[in-house]
PDB file of C-alpha atoms and ligand atoms in Angstrom:
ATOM      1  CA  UNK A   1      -5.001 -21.653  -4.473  1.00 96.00           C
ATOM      2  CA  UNK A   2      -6.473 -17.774  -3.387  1.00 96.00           C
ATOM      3  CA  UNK A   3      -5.082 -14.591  -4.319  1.00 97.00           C
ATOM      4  CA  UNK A   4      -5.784 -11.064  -3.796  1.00 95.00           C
ATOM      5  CA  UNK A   5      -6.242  -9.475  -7.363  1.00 96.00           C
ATOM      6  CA  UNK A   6      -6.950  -6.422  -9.466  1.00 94.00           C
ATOM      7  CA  UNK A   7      -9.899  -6.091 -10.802  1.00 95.00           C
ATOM      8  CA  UNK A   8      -9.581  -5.383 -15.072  1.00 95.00           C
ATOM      9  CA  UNK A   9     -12.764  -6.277 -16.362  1.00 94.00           C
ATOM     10  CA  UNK A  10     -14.861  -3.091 -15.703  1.00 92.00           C
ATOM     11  CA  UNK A  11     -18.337  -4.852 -13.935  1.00 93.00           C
ATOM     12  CA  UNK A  12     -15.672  -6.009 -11.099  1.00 94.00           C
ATOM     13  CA  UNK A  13     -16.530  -4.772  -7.734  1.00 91.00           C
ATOM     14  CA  UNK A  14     -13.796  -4.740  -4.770  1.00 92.00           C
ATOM     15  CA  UNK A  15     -15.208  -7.921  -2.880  1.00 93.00           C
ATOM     16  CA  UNK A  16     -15.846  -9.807  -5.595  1.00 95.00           C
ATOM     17  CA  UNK A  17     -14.793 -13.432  -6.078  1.00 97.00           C
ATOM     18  CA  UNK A  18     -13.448 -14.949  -9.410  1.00 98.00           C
ATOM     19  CA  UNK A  19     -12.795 -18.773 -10.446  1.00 98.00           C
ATOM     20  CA  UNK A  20      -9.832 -18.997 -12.386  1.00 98.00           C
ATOM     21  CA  UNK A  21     -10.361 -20.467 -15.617  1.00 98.00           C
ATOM     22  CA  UNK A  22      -6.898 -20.245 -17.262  1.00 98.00           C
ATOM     23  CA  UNK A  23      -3.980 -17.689 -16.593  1.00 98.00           C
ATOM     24  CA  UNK A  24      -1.472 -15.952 -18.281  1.00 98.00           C
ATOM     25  CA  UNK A  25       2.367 -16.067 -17.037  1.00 98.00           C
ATOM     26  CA  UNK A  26       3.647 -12.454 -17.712  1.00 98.00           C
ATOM     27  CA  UNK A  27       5.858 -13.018 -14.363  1.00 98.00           C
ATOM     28  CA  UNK A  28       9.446 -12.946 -16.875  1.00 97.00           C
ATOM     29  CA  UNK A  29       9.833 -16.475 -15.841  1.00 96.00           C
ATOM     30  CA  UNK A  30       8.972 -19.789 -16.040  1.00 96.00           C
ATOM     31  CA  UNK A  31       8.693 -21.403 -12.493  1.00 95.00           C
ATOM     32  CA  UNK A  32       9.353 -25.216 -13.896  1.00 95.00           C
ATOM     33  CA  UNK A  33      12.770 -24.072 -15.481  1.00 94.00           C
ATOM     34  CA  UNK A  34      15.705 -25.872 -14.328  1.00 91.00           C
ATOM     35  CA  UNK A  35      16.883 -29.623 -13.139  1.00 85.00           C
ATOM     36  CA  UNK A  36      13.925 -32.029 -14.361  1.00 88.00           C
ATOM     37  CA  UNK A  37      13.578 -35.804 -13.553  1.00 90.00           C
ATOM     38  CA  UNK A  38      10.675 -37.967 -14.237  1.00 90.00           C
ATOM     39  CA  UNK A  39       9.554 -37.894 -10.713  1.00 90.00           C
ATOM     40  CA  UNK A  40       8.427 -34.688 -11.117  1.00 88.00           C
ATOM     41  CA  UNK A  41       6.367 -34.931 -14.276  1.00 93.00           C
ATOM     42  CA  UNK A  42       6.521 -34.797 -17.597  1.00 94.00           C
ATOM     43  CA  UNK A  43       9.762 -32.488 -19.229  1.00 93.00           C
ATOM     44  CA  UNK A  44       7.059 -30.605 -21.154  1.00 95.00           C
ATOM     45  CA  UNK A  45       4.048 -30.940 -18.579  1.00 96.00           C
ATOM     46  CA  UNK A  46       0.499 -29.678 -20.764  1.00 96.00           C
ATOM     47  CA  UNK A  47      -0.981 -27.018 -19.763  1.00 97.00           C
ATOM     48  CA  UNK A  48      -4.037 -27.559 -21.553  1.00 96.00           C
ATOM     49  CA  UNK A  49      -6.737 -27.748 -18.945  1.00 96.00           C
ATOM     50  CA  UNK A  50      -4.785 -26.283 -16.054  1.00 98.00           C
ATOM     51  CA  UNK A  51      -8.025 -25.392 -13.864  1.00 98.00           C
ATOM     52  CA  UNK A  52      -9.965 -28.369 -13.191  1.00 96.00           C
ATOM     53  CA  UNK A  53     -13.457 -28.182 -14.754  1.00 95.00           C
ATOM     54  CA  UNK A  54     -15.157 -30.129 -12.246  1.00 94.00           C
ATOM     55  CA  UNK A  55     -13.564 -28.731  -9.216  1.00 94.00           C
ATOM     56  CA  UNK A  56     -14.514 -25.189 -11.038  1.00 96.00           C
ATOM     57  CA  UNK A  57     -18.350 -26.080 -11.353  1.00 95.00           C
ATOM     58  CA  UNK A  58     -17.601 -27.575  -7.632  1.00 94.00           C
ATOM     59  CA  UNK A  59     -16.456 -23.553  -6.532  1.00 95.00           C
ATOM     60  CA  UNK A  60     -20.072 -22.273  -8.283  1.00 96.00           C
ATOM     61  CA  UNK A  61     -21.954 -24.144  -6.916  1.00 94.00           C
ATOM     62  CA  UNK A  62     -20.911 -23.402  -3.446  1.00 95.00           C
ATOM     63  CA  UNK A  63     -21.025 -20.034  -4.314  1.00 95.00           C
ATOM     64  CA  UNK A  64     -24.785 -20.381  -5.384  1.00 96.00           C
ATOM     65  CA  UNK A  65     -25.388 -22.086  -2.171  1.00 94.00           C
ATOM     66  CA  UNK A  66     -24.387 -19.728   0.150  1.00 94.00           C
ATOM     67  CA  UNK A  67     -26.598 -16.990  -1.629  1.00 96.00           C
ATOM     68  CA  UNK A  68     -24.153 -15.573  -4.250  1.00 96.00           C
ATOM     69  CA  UNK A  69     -22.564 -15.915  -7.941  1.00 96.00           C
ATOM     70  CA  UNK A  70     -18.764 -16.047  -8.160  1.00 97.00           C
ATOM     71  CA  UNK A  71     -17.462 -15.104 -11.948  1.00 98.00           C
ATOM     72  CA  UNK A  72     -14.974 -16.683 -13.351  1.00 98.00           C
ATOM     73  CA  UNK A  73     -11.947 -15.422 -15.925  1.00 98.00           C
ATOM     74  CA  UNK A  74      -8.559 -15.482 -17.162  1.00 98.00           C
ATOM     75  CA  UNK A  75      -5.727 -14.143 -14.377  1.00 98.00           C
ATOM     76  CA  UNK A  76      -2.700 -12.785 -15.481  1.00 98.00           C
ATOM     77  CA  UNK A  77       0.194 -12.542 -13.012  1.00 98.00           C
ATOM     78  CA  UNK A  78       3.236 -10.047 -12.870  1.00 98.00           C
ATOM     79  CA  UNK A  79       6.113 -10.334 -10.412  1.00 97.00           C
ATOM     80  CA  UNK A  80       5.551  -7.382  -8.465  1.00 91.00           C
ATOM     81  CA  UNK A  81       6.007  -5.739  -6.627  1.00 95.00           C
ATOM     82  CA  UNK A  82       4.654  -2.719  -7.811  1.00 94.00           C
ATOM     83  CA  UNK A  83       1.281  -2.288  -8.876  1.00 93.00           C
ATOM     84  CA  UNK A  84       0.149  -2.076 -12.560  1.00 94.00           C
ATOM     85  CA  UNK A  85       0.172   1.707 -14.509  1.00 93.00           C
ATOM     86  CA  UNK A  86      -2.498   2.616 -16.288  1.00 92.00           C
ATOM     87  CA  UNK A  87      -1.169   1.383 -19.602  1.00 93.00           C
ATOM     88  CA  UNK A  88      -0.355  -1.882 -18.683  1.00 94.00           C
ATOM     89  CA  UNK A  89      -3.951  -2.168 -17.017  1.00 94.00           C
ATOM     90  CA  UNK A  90      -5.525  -1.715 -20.738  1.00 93.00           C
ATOM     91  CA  UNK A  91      -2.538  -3.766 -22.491  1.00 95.00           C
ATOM     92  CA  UNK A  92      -3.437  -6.206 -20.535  1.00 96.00           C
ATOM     93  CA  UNK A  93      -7.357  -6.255 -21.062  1.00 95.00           C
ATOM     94  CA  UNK A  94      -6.201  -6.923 -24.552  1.00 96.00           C
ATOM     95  CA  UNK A  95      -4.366  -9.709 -23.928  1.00 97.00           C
ATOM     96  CA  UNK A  96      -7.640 -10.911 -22.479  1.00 97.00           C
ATOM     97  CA  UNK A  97      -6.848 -10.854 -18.796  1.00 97.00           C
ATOM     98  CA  UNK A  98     -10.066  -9.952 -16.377  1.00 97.00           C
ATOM     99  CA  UNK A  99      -7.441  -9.613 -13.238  1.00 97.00           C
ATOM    100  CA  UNK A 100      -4.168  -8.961 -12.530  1.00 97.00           C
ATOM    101  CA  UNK A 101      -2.132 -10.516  -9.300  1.00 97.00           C
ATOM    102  CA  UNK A 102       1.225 -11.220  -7.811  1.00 98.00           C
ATOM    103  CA  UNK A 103       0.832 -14.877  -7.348  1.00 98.00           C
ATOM    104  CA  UNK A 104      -1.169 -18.542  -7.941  1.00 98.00           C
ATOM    105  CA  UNK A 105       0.681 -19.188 -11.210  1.00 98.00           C
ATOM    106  CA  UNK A 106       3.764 -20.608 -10.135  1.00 97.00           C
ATOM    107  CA  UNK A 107       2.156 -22.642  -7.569  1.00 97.00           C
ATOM    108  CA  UNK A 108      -0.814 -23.723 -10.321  1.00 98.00           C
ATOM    109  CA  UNK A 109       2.170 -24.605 -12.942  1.00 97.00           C
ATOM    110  CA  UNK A 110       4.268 -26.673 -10.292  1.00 96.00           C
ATOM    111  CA  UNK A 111       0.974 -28.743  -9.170  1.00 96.00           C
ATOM    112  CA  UNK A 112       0.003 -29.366 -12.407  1.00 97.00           C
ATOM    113  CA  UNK A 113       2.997 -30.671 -13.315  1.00 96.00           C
ATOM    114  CA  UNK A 114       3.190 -32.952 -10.511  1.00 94.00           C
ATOM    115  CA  UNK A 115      -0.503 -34.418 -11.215  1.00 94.00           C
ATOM    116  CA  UNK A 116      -2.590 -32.521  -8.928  1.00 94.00           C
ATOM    117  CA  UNK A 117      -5.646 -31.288  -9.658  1.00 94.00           C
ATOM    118  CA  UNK A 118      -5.253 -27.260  -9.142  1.00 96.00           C
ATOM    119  CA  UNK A 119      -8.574 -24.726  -8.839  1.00 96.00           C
ATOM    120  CA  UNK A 120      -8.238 -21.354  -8.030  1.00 97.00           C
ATOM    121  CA  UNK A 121     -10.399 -18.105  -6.775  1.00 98.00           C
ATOM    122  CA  UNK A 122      -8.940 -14.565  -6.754  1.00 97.00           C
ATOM    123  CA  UNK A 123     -10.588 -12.187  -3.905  1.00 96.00           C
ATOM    124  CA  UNK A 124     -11.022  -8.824  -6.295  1.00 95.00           C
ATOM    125  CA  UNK A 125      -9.730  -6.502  -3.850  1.00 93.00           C
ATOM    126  CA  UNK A 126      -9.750  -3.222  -6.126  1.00 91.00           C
ATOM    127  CA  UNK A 127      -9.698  -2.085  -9.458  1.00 89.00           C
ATOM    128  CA  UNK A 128      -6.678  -2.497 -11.050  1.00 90.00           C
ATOM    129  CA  UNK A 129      -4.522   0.861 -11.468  1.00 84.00           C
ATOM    130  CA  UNK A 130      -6.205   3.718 -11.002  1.00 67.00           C
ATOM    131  CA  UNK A 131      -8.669   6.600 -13.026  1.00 60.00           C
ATOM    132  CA  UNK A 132      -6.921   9.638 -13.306  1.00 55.00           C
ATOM    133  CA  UNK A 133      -8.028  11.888  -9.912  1.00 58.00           C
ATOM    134  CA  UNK A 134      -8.621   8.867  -7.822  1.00 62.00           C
ATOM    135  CA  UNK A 135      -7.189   7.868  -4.697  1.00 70.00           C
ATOM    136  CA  UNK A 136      -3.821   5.879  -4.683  1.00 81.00           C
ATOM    137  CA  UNK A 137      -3.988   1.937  -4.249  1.00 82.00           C
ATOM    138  CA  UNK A 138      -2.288   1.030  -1.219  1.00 84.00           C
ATOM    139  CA  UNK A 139      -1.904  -2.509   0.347  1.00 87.00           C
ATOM    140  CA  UNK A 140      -4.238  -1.144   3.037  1.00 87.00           C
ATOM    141  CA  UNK A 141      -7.046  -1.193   1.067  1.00 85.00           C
ATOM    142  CA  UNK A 142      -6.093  -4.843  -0.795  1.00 86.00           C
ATOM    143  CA  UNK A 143      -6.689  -5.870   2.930  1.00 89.00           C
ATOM    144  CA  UNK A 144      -9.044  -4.363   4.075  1.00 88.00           C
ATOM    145  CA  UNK A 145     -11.063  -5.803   1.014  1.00 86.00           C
ATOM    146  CA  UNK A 146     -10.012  -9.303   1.608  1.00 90.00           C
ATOM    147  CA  UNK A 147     -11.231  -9.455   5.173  1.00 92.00           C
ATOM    148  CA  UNK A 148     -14.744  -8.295   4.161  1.00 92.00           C
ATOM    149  CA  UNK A 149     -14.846 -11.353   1.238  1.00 92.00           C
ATOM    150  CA  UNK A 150     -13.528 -13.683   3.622  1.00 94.00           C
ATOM    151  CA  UNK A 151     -16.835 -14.977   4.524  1.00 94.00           C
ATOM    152  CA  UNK A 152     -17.937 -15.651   1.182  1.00 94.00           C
ATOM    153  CA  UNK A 153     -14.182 -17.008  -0.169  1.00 95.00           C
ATOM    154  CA  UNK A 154     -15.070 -19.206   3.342  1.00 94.00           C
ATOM    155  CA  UNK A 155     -18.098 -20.819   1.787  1.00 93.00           C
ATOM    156  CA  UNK A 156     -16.136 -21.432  -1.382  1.00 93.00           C
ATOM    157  CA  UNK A 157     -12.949 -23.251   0.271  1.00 93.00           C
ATOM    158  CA  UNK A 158     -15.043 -25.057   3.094  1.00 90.00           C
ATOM    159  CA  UNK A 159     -15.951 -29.119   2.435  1.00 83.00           C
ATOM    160  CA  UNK A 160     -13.910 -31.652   0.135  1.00 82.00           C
ATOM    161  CA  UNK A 161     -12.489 -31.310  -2.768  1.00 78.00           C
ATOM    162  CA  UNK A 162     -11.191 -34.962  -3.109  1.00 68.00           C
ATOM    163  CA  UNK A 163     -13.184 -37.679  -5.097  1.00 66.00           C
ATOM    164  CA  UNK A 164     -12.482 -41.203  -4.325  1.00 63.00           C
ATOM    165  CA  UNK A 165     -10.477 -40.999  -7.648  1.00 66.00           C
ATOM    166  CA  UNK A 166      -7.967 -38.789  -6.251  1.00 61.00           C
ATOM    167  CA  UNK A 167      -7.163 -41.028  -3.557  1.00 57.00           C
ATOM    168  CA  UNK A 168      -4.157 -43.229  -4.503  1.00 54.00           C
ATOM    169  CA  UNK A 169      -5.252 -47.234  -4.267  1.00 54.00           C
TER     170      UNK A 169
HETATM  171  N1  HPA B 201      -2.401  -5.638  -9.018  1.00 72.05           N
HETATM  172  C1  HPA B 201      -1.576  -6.668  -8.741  1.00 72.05           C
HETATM  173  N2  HPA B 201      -1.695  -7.427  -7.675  1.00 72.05           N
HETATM  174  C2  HPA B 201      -2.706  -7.158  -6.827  1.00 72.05           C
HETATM  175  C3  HPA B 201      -3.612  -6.105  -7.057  1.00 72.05           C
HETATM  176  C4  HPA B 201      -3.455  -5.306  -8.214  1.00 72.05           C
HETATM  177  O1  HPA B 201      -4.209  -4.349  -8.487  1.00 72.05           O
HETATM  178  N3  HPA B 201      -4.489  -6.124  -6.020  1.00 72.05           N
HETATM  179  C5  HPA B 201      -4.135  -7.149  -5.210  1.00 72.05           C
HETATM  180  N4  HPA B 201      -3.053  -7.788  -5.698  1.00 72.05           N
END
């Protein structure tokens, strides 16, 4: 799963690339509530090691291949669709979130769930909220920042992912 995020921890750079590690679900709901049969899972599906470790190292690797270092950290996803104020920016930092998105989390949850193995990269495409005196965020700019990583997010996502494990016999 990819993402466009806001950058929280202060060393982030618009451009950079993050591996997921773990997130936090601040989205006001949980996207596995509702009608549940055993086809889809366990009731109360662990969420223990969400992010794949190996397909994590897999991601840095890559990344070390193709010339760079991708960081890695804890995402924390809102609904939307406004962008984060200033306060919830630094409430968040101490909740221990290092970027803030939209997104990936109900997807992650659902494939977990079902048995897949789930990794994830956010594209930090700006610092989340703003300094006092700055310019305003716009979407613009969250795209414009995307299309210059997409190179790089390129050599993360490119190759395969799937070990002869993961194929069903
Ligand atoms: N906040 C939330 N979602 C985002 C951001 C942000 O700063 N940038 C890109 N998606």
């Amino acid at each position: 799963v990819t993402n466009a995020a806001g950058g929280i921890r202060p060393e982030f750079q618009p451009g950079d690339l993050m591996v997921i590690d773990d997130h936090i679900n601040f989205m006001g709901v949980n996207p596995l509530v509702g009608a549940w049969e055993p086809t889809l899972g366990p009731q109360f599906p662990d969420q223990s090691r969400l992010y794949d470790s190996e397909l994590r190292d897999l991601l840095h690797r890559r990344a070390r291949e193709a010339g760079f270092e991708a960081a890695h950290g804890v995402y924390l996803a809102t609904s939307g669709p406004a962008y984060e104020t200033p306060a919830e920016v630094a409430a968040f930092a101490r909740l221990g979130a290092n970027a803030v998105g939209m997104s990936t989390v109900p997807e992650a949850m659902l494939a977990n769930r079902l048995g897949l193995r789930v990794c994830a990269v956010s594209c930090i495409s700006n610092r989340a909220a703003r300094a006092q005196g700055a310019a305003t965020l716009s979407h613009q700019e969250v795209i414009e920042a995307t299309r210059q990583a997409a190179p790089r997010m390129q050599a993360l996502l490119t190759g395969k992912f799937a070990t002869a494990d993961d194929v069903p016999d």
